[in-house]
Coordinates of C-alpha atoms in Angstrom, one line a residue:
M176 CA 0.2 -0.6 -0.1
E177 CA 1.4 3.4 -1.0
A178 CA 0.1 5.4 1.6
T179 CA 0.4 3.5 4.5
S180 CA 1.8 4.2 8.4
I181 CA 5.3 3.2 8.1
S182 CA 5.4 4.3 11.5
G183 CA 2.0 3.2 11.9
L184 CA 2.6 -0.6 11.4
E185 CA 5.9 -0.8 13.9
A186 CA 4.1 0.6 16.7
M187 CA 1.3 -1.9 15.8
A188 CA 3.5 -5.1 15.6
T189 CA 5.1 -3.7 18.9
S190 CA 1.7 -4.4 20.6
L191 CA 0.5 -0.8 20.4
P192 CA -3.0 0.4 19.1
L193 CA -3.1 3.5 17.2
V194 CA -5.5 6.5 16.5
G195 CA -5.6 7.7 12.8
T196 CA -7.2 10.0 10.4
R197 CA -9.0 8.6 7.8
V198 CA -6.5 9.4 4.9
G199 CA -4.4 6.9 3.3
G200 CA -4.6 3.9 3.8
I201 CA -4.0 4.1 7.2
P202 CA -8.0 2.5 7.3
D203 CA -6.8 0.3 6.0
L204 CA -4.9 -0.2 9.3
I205 CA -7.2 0.3 12.0
E206 CA -9.8 -1.8 12.9
E207 CA -12.0 0.4 14.5
G208 CA -12.8 -0.1 18.2
K209 CA -10.6 -3.2 17.8
N210 CA -6.7 -2.3 17.6
G211 CA -8.0 0.9 17.6
F212 CA -10.1 4.7 16.5
L213 CA -10.3 6.8 13.6
C214 CA -10.4 9.8 12.9
N215 CA -11.1 12.9 10.7
P216 CA -7.9 14.8 9.3
A217 CA -8.3 18.9 10.4
D218 CA -10.9 17.5 13.9
D219 CA -8.7 18.3 17.3
E220 CA -12.1 17.6 18.8
D221 CA -12.3 13.9 17.2
L222 CA -9.1 13.4 17.3
A223 CA -9.8 14.5 21.0
E224 CA -12.6 12.1 21.8
K225 CA -10.9 8.9 20.0
I226 CA -7.7 9.3 22.6
D227 CA -9.4 9.8 25.4
T228 CA -12.2 6.7 24.3
L229 CA -8.9 4.9 23.6
L230 CA -7.2 5.0 27.2
A231 CA -11.1 4.6 29.0
A232 CA -11.0 1.3 26.4
D233 CA -8.4 -1.8 27.4
L234 CA -5.3 -1.5 26.0
K235 CA -3.8 -4.6 25.9
A236 CA -6.5 -5.9 24.3
F237 CA -6.2 -4.2 21.2
G238 CA -2.9 -4.2 21.5
A239 CA -3.2 -7.2 20.7
H240 CA -5.2 -7.0 18.0
S241 CA -2.8 -4.8 16.3
R242 CA 0.4 -6.7 16.4
Q243 CA -2.5 -10.2 15.2
M244 CA -3.3 -7.8 12.5
V245 CA 0.4 -6.9 11.8
E246 CA 1.2 -10.8 12.3
D247 CA -1.8 -11.3 9.9
N248 CA -1.1 -8.7 6.9
F249 CA 2.5 -7.9 6.5
A250 CA 4.4 -11.0 8.0
W251 CA 8.0 -10.6 5.6
P252 CA 7.2 -14.5 4.2
K253 CA 3.8 -13.1 3.5
I254 CA 4.6 -10.5 1.7
A255 CA 7.4 -12.1 -0.1
R256 CA 4.8 -15.0 -1.2
R257 CA 2.0 -12.1 -1.9
T258 CA 5.1 -9.9 -4.2
L259 CA 6.3 -14.1 -5.9
A260 CA 3.0 -13.4 -6.6
A261 CA 1.8 -10.6 -8.6
Y262 CA 5.7 -11.3 -10.3
E263 CA 4.2 -14.1 -11.9
T264 CA 1.5 -13.2 -12.5
V265 CA 3.4 -10.8 -15.0
V266 CA 5.9 -13.1 -16.2

């Protein structure tokens, strides 16, 4: 994904939940209410609300879902298989 947040993926790989904006590839990373929350761009009140909501949540569970999403979708062996499959379709 071209507009995916590498720093977001790195944080999620260390079992951290995210609060991010609904732009680029970030919505593809965050499953609302499971591993983080999405807020509207340039809406500081929405951002503050989502941070408060996350801080009141079970951070361990959110973090575990973050880590699992990265392992399921971005582990190097899976990326390598997808890349190879893409190459094979054009060769």
